[in-house]
PDB file of C-alpha atoms in Angstrom:
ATOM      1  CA  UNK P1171      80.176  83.163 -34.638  1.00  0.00           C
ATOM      2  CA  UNK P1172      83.236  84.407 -36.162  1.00  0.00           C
ATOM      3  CA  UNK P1173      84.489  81.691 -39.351  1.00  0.00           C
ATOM      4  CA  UNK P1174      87.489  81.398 -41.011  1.00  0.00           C
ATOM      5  CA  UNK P1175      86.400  82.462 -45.079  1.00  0.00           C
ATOM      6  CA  UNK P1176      87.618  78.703 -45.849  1.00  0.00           C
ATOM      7  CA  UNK P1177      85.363  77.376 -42.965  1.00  0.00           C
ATOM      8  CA  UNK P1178      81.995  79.326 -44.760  1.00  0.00           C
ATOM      9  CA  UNK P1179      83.242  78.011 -48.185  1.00  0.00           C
ATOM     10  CA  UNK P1180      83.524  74.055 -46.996  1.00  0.00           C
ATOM     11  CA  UNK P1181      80.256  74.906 -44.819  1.00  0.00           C
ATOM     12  CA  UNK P1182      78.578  75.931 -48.681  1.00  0.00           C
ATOM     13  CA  UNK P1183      80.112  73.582 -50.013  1.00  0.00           C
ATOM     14  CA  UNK P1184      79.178  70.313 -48.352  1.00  0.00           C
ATOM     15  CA  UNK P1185      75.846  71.723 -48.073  1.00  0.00           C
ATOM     16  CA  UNK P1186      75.060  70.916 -51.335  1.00  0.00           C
ATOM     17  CA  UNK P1187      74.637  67.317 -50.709  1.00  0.00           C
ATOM     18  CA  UNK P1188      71.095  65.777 -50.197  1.00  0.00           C
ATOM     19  CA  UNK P1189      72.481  62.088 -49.890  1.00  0.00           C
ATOM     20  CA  UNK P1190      73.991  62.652 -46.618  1.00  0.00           C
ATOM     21  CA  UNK P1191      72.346  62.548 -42.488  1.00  0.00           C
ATOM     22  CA  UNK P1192      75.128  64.905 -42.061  1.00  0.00           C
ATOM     23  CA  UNK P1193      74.907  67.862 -39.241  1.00  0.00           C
ATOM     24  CA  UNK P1194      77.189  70.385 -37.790  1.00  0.00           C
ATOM     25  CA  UNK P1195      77.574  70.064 -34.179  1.00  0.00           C
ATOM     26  CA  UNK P1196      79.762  71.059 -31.446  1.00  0.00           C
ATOM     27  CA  UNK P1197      81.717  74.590 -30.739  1.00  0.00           C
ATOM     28  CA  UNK P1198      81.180  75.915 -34.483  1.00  0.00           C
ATOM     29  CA  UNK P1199      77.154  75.324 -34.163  1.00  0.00           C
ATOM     30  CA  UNK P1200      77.623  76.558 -30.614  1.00  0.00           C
ATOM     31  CA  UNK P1201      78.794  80.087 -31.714  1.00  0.00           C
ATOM     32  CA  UNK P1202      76.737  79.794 -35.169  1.00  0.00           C
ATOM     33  CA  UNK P1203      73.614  79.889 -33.452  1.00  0.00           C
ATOM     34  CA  UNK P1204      74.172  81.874 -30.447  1.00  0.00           C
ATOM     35  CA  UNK P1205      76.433  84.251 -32.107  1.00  0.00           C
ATOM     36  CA  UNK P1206      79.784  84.419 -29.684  1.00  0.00           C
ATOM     37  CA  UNK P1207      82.787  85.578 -30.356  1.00  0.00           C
ATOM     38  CA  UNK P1208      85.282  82.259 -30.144  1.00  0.00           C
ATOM     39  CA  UNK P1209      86.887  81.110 -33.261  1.00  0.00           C
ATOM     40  CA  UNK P1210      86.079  77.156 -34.027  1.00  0.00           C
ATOM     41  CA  UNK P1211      89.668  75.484 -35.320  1.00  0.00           C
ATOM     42  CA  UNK P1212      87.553  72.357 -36.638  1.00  0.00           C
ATOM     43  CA  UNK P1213      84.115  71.769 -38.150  1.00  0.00           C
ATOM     44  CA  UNK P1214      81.904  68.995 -36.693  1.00  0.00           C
ATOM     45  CA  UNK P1215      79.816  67.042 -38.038  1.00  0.00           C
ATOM     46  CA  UNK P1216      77.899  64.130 -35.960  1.00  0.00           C
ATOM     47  CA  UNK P1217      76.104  60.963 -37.857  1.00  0.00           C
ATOM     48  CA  UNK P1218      73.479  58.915 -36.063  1.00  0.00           C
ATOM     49  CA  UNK P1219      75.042  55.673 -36.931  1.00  0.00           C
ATOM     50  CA  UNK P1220      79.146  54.661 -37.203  1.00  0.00           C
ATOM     51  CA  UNK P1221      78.415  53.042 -40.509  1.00  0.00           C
ATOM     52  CA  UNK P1222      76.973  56.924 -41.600  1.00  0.00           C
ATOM     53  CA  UNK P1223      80.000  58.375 -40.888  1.00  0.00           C
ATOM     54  CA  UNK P1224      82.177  56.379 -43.498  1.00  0.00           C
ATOM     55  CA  UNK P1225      79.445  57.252 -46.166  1.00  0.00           C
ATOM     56  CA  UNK P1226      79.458  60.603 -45.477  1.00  0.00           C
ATOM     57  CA  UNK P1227      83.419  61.178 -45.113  1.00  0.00           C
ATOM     58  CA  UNK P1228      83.721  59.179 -48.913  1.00  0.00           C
ATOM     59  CA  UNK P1229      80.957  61.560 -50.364  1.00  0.00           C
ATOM     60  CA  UNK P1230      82.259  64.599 -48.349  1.00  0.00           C
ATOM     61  CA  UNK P1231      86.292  64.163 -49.366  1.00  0.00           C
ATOM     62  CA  UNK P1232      85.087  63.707 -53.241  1.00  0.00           C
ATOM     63  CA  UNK P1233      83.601  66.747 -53.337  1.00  0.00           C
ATOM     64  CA  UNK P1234      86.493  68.554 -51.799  1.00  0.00           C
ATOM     65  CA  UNK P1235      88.874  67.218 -54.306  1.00  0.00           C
ATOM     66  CA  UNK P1236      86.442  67.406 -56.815  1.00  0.00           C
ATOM     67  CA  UNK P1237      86.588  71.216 -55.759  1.00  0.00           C
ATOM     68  CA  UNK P1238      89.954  71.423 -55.757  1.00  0.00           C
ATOM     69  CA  UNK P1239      91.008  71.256 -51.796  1.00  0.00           C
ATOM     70  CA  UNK P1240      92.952  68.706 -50.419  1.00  0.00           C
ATOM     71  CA  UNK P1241      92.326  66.313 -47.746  1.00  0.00           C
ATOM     72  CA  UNK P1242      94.664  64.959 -45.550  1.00  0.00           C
ATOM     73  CA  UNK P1243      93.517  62.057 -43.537  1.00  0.00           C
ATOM     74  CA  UNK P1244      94.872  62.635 -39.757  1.00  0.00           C
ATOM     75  CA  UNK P1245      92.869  59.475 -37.919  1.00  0.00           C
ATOM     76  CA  UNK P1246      90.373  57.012 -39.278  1.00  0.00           C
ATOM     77  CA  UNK P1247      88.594  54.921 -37.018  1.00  0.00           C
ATOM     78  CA  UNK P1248      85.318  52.609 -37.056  1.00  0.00           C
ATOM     79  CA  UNK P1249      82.785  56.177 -36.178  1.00  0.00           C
ATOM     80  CA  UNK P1250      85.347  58.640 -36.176  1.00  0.00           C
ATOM     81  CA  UNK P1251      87.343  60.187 -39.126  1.00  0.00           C
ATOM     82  CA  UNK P1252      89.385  63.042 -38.583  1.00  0.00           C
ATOM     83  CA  UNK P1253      90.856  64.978 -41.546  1.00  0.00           C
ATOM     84  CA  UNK P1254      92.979  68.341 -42.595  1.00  0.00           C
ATOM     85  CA  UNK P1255      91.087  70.414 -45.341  1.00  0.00           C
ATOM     86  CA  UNK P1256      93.593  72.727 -47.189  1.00  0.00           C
ATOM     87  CA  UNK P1257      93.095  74.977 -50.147  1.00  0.00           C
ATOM     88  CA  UNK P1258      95.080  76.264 -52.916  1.00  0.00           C
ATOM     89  CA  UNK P1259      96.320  79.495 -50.795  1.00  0.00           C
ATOM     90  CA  UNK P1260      97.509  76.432 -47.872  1.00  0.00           C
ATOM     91  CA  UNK P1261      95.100  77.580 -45.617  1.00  0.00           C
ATOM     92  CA  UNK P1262      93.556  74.987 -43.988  1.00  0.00           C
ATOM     93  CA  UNK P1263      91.328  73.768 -41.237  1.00  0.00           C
ATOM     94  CA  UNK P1264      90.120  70.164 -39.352  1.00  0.00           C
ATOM     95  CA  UNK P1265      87.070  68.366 -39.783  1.00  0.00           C
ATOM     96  CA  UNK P1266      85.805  65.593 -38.023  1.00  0.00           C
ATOM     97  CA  UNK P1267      82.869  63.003 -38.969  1.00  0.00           C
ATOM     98  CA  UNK P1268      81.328  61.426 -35.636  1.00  0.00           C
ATOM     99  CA  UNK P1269      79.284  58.975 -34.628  1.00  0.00           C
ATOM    100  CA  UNK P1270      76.930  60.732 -32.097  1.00  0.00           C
ATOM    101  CA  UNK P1271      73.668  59.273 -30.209  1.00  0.00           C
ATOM    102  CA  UNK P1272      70.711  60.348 -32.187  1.00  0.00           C
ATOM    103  CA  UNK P1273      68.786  61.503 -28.627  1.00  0.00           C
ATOM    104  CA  UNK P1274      68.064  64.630 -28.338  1.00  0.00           C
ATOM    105  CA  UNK P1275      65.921  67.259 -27.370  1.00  0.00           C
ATOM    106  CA  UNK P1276      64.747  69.070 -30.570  1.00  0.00           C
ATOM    107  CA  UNK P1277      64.576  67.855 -34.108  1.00  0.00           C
ATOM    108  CA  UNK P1278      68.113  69.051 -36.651  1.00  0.00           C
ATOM    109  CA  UNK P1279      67.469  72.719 -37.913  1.00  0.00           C
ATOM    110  CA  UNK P1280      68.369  73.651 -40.995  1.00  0.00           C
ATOM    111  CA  UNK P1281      71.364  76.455 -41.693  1.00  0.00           C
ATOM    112  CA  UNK P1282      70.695  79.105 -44.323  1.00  0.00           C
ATOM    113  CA  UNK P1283      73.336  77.956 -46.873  1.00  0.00           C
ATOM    114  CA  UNK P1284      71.058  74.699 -46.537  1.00  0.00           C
ATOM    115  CA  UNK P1285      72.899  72.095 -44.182  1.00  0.00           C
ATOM    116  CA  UNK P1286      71.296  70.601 -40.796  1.00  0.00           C
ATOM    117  CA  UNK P1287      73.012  71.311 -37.084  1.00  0.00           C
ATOM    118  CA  UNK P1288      71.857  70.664 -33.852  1.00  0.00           C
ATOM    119  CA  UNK P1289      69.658  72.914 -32.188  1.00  0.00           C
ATOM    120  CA  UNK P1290      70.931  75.380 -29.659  1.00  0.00           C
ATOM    121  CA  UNK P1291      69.856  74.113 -26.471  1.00  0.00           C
ATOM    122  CA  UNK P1292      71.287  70.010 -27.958  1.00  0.00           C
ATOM    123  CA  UNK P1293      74.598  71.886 -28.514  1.00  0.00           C
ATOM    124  CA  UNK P1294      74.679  73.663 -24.772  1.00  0.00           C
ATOM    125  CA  UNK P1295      73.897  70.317 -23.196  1.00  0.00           C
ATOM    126  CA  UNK P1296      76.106  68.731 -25.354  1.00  0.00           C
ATOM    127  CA  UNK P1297      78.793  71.040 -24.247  1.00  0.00           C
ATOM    128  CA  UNK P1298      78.560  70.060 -20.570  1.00  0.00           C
ATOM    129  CA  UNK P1299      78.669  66.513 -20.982  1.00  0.00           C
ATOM    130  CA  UNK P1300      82.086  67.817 -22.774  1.00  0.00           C
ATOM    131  CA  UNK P1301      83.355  69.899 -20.128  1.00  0.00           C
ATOM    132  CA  UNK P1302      82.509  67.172 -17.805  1.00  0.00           C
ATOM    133  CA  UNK P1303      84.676  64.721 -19.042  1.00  0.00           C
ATOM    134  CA  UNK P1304      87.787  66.922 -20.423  1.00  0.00           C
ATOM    135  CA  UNK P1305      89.372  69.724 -19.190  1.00  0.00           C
ATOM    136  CA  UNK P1306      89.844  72.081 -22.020  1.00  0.00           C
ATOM    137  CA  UNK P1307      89.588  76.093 -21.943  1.00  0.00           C
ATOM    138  CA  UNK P1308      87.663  76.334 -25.161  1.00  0.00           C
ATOM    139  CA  UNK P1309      85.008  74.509 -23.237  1.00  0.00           C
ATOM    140  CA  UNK P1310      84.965  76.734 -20.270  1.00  0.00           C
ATOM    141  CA  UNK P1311      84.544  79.456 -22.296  1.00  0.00           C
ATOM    142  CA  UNK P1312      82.017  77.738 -24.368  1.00  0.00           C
ATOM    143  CA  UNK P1313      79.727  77.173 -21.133  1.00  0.00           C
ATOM    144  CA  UNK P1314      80.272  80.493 -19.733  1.00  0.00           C
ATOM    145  CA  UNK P1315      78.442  81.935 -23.151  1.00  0.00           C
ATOM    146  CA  UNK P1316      75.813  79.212 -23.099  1.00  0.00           C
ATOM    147  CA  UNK P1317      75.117  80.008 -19.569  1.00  0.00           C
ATOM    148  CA  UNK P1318      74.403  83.473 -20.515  1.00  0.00           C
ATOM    149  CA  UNK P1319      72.924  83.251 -23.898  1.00  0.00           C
ATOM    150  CA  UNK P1320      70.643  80.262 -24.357  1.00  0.00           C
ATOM    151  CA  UNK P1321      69.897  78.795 -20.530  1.00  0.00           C
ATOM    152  CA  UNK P1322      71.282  79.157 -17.537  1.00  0.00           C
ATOM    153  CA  UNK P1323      74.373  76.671 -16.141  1.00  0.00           C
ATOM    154  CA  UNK P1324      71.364  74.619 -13.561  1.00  0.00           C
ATOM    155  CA  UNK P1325      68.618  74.370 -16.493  1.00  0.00           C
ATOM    156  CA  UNK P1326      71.408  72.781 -18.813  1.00  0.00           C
ATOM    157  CA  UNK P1327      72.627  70.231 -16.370  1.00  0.00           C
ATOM    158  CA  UNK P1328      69.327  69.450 -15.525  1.00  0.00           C
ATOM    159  CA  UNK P1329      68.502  68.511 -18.752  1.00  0.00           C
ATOM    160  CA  UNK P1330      71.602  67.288 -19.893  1.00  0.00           C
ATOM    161  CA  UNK P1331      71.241  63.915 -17.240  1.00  0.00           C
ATOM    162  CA  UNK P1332      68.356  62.886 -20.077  1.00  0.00           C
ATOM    163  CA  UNK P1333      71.547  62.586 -22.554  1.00  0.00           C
ATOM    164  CA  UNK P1334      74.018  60.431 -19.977  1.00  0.00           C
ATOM    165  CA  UNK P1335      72.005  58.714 -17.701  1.00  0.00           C
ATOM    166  CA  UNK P1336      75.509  57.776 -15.901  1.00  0.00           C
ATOM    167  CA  UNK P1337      75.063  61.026 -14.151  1.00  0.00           C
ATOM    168  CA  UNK P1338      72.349  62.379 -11.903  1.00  0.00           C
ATOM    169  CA  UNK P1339      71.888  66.471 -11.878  1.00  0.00           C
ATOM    170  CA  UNK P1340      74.257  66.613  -8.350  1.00  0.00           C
ATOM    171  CA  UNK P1341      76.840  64.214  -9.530  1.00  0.00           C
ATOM    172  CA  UNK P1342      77.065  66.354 -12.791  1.00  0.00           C
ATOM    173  CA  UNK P1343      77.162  69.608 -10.907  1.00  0.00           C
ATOM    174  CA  UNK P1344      80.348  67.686  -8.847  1.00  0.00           C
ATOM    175  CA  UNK P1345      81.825  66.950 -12.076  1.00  0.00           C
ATOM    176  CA  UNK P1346      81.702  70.840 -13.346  1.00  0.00           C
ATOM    177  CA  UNK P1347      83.018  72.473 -10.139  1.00  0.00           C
ATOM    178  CA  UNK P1348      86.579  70.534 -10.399  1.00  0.00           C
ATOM    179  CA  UNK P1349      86.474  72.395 -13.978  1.00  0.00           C
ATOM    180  CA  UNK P1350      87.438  76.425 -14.083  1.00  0.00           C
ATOM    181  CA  UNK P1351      90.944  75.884 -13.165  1.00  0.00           C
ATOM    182  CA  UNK P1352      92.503  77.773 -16.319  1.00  0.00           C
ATOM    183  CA  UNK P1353      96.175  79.760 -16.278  1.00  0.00           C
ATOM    184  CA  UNK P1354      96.128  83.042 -18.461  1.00  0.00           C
ATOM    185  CA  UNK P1355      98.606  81.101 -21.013  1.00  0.00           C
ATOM    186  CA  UNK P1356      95.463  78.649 -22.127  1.00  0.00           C
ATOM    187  CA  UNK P1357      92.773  81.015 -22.771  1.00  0.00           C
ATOM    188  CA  UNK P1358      95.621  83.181 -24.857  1.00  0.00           C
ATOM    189  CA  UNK P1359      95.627  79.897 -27.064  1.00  0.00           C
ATOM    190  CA  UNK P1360      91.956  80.318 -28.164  1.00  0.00           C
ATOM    191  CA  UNK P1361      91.368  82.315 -30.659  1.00  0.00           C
ATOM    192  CA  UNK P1362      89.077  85.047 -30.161  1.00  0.00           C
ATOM    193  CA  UNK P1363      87.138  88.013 -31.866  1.00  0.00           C
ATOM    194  CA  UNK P1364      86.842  89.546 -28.575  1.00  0.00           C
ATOM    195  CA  UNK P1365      89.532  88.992 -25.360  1.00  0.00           C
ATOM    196  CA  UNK P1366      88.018  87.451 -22.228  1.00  0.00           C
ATOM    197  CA  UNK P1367      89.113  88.210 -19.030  1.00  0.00           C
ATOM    198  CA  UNK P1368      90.019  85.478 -16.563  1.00  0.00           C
ATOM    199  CA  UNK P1369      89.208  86.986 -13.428  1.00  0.00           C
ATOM    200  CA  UNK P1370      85.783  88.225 -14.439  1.00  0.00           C
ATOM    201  CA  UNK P1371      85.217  84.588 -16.256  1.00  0.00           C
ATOM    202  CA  UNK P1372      86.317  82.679 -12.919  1.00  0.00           C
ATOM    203  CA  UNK P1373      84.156  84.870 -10.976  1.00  0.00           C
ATOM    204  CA  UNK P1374      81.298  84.327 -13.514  1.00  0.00           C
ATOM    205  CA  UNK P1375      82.002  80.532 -13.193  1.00  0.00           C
ATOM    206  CA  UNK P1376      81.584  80.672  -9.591  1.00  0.00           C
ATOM    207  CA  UNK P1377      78.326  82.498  -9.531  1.00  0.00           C
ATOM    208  CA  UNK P1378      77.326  80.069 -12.727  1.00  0.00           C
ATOM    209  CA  UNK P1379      78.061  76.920 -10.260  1.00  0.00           C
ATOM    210  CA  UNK P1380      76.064  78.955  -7.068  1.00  0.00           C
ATOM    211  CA  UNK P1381      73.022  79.191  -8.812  1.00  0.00           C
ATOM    212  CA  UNK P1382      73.040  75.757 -10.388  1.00  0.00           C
ATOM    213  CA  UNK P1383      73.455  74.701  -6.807  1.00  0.00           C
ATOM    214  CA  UNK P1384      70.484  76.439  -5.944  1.00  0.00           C
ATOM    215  CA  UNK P1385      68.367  75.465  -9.015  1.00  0.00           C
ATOM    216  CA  UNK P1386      69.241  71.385  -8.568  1.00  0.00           C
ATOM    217  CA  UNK P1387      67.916  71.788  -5.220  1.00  0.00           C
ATOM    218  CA  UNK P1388      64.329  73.320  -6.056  1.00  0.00           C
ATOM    219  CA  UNK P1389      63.524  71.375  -8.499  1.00  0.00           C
ATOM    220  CA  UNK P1390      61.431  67.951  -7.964  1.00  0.00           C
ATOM    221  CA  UNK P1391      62.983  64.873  -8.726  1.00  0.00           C
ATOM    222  CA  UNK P1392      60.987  63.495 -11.427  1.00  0.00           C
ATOM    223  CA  UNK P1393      61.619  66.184 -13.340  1.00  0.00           C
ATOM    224  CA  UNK P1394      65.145  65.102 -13.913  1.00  0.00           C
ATOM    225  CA  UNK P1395      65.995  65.259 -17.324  1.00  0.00           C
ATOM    226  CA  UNK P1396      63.744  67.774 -18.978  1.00  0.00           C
ATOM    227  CA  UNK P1397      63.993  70.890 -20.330  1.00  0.00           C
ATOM    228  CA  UNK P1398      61.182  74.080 -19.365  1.00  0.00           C
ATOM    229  CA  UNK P1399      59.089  74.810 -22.467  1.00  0.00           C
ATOM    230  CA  UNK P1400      56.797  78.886 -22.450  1.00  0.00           C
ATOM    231  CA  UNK P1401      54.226  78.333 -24.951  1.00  0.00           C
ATOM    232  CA  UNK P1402      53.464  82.014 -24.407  1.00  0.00           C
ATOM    233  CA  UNK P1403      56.934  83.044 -25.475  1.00  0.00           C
ATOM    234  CA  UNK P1404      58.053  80.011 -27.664  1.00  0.00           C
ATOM    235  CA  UNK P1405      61.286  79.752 -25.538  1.00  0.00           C
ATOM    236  CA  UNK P1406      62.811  77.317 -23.674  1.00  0.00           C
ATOM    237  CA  UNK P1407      62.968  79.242 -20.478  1.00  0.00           C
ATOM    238  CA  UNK P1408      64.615  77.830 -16.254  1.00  0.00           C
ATOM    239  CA  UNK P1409      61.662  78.109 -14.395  1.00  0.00           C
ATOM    240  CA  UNK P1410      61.657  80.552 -11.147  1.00  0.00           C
ATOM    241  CA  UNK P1411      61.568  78.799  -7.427  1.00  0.00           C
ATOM    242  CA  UNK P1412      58.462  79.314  -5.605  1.00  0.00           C
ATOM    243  CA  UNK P1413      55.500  79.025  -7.725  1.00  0.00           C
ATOM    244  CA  UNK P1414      53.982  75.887  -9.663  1.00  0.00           C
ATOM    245  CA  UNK P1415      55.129  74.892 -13.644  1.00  0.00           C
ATOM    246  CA  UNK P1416      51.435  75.578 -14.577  1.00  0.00           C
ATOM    247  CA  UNK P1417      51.567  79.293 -12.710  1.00  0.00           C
ATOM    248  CA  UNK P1418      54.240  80.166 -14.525  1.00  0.00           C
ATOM    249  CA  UNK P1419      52.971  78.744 -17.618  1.00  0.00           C
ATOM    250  CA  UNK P1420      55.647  76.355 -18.618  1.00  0.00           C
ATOM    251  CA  UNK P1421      55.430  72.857 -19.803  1.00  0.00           C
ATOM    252  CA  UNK P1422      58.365  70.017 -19.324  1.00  0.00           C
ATOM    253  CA  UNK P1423      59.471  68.697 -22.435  1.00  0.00           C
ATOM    254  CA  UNK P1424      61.667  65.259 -22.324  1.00  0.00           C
ATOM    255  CA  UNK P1425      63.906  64.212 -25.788  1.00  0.00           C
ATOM    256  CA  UNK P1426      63.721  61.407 -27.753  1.00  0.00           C
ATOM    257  CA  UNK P1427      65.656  59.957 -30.660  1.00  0.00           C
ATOM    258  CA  UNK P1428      65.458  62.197 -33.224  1.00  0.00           C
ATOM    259  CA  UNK P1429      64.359  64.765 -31.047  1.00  0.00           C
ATOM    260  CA  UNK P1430      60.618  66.108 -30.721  1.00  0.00           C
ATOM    261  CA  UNK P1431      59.141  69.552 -31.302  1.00  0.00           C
ATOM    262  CA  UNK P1432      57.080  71.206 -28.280  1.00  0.00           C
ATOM    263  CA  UNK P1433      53.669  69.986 -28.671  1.00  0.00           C
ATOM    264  CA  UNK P1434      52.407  73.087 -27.538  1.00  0.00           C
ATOM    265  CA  UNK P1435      54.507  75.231 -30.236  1.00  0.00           C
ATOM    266  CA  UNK P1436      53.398  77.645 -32.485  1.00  0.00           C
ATOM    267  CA  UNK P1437      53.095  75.906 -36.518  1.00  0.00           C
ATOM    268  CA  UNK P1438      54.885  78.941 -37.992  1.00  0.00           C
ATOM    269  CA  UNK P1439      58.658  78.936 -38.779  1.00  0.00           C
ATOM    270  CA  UNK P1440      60.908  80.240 -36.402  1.00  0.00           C
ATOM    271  CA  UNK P1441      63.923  81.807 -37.648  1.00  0.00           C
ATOM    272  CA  UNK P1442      67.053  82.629 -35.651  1.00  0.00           C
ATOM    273  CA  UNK P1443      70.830  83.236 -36.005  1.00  0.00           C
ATOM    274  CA  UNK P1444      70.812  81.398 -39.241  1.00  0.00           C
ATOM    275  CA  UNK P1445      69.153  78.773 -38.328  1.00  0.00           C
ATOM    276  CA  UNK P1446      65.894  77.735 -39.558  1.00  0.00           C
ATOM    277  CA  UNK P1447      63.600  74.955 -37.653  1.00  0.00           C
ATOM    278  CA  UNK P1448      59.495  74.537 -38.469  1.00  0.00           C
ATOM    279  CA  UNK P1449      57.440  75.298 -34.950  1.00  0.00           C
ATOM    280  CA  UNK P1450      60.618  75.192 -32.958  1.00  0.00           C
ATOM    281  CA  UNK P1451      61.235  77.542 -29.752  1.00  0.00           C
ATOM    282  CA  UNK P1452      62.559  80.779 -31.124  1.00  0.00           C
ATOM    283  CA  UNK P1453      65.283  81.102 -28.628  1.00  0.00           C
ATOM    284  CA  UNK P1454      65.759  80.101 -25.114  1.00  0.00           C
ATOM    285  CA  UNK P1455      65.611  82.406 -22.238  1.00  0.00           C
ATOM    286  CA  UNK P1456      67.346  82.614 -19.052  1.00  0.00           C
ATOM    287  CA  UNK P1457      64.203  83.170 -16.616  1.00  0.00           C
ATOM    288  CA  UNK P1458      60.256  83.525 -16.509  1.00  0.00           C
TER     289      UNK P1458
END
């Protein structure tokens, strides 16, 4: 993912602490792991408790004034602080500290300059619980590359009803199709590497929804909630209609607080887009 040159240095430089449960989530992880081409305007990092995220934010803003930048306080809230880093040049950007729910499917990974995120296939299913319940373009566009880089639209909302059990995988599906609905004017707002067009994106968006459709549909009940593991490939993989899990090869795997590794992974270290995670999948794939 493309970052701002102040974004890297704050990234480096908050990565230094040890003291903190601090972990970058949301669009900048997104596009840091799956390398896309949408510009983040904030950093995010998540805590696993609301009493965390004070800690953290009192640590964090010490060292940036301690390093010279200067934090501007924007919202503070019992679980959410929201602040404006600037440097001596005045550039600046937003960070957030969040409470977040410590479920998830896979354990934090570690980034090369040393801090934790969330894996990629937390932050995709993260991502459409967001699109679900706000209608921004940065999030459409967000999907549309998740869909095509780490799982397919149908595999992510099926997993993603494991995260909010408020929705079931057709109610979520429901949710997305009111979303797509973007003017030229609000996708010029995001700031981009490389210019999408709207046309091709709707029509990708479309197809996206189809085959979710389709994929909801085939899948048995009970298996609501869980993501399709390949021991043979290390991926996280949406299994093909028509033949069994166990002809395929795959294995569900269901979250937990804190996340859980496969238990049929590899031991050896995966590494991937920066991100470093012992025995975890080394990338997700769209099909078998």
């Amino acid at each position: 993912m493309p970052l701002t040159d102040l974004q890297r240095r704050l990234l480096a430089l908050l990565a230094r602490s040890t003291d903190s449960d601090r972990y970058l989530a949301g669009g900048t992880a997104l596009h840091l792991a799956s390398e896309s081409s949408r510009f983040s305007e904030d950093l995010d990092f998540f805590h696993d408790s609301a009493e965390a995220v004070a800690e953290s934010f009192a640590r964090d803003s010490a060292a940036l004034e301690a390093a010279g930048y200067r934090v501007h306080v924007r919202l503070s809230q019992p679980g959410f602080i929201q602040a404006i880093v600037e440097a001596d040049d005045r550039e600046s950007t937003r960070i957030d500290w969040a409470h977040d729910s410590a479920w998830r499917f896979m354990p934090l990974v570690r980034l090369d300059d040393g801090g934790l995120a969330l894996h990629e296939v937390d932050l995709a299913i993260n991502k459409v619980l967001t699109l679900a319940g706000r209608e921004e373009a940065r999030d459409f566009v967000d999907i549309l590359h998740a869909h095509e880089h780490i799982l397919p639209l149908g595999a992510l909302i099926w997993a993603a009803v494991a995260k909010d059990p408020g929705f079931t995988p057709p109610s979520l599906l429901e949710q997305l199709k009111r979303r797509g609905r973007y003017r030229p004017e609000e996708i010029d707002r995001i700031e981009l590497a490389a210019p999408v067009d709207l046309v091709e994106a709707k029509a990708a968006w479309r197809a996206a929804l189809s085959d979710a459709d389709k994929f909801i549909r085939e899948r048995p009940h009970d298996e609501a909630g869980c993501l399709y593991y390949s021991p043979s490939r290390d991926c996280f993989v949406a299994p093909s209609p028509g033949t069994s899990l166990k002809e395929q090869g795959l294995v569900p795997h269901f979250g937990q607080s804190g996340g859980i590794l496969p238990r049929v992974a590899d031991t050896r270290p995966t590494r991937r887009h920066g991100l470093t995670a012992p025995a975890a999948p080394s990338r997700a794939r769209r099909r078998t």
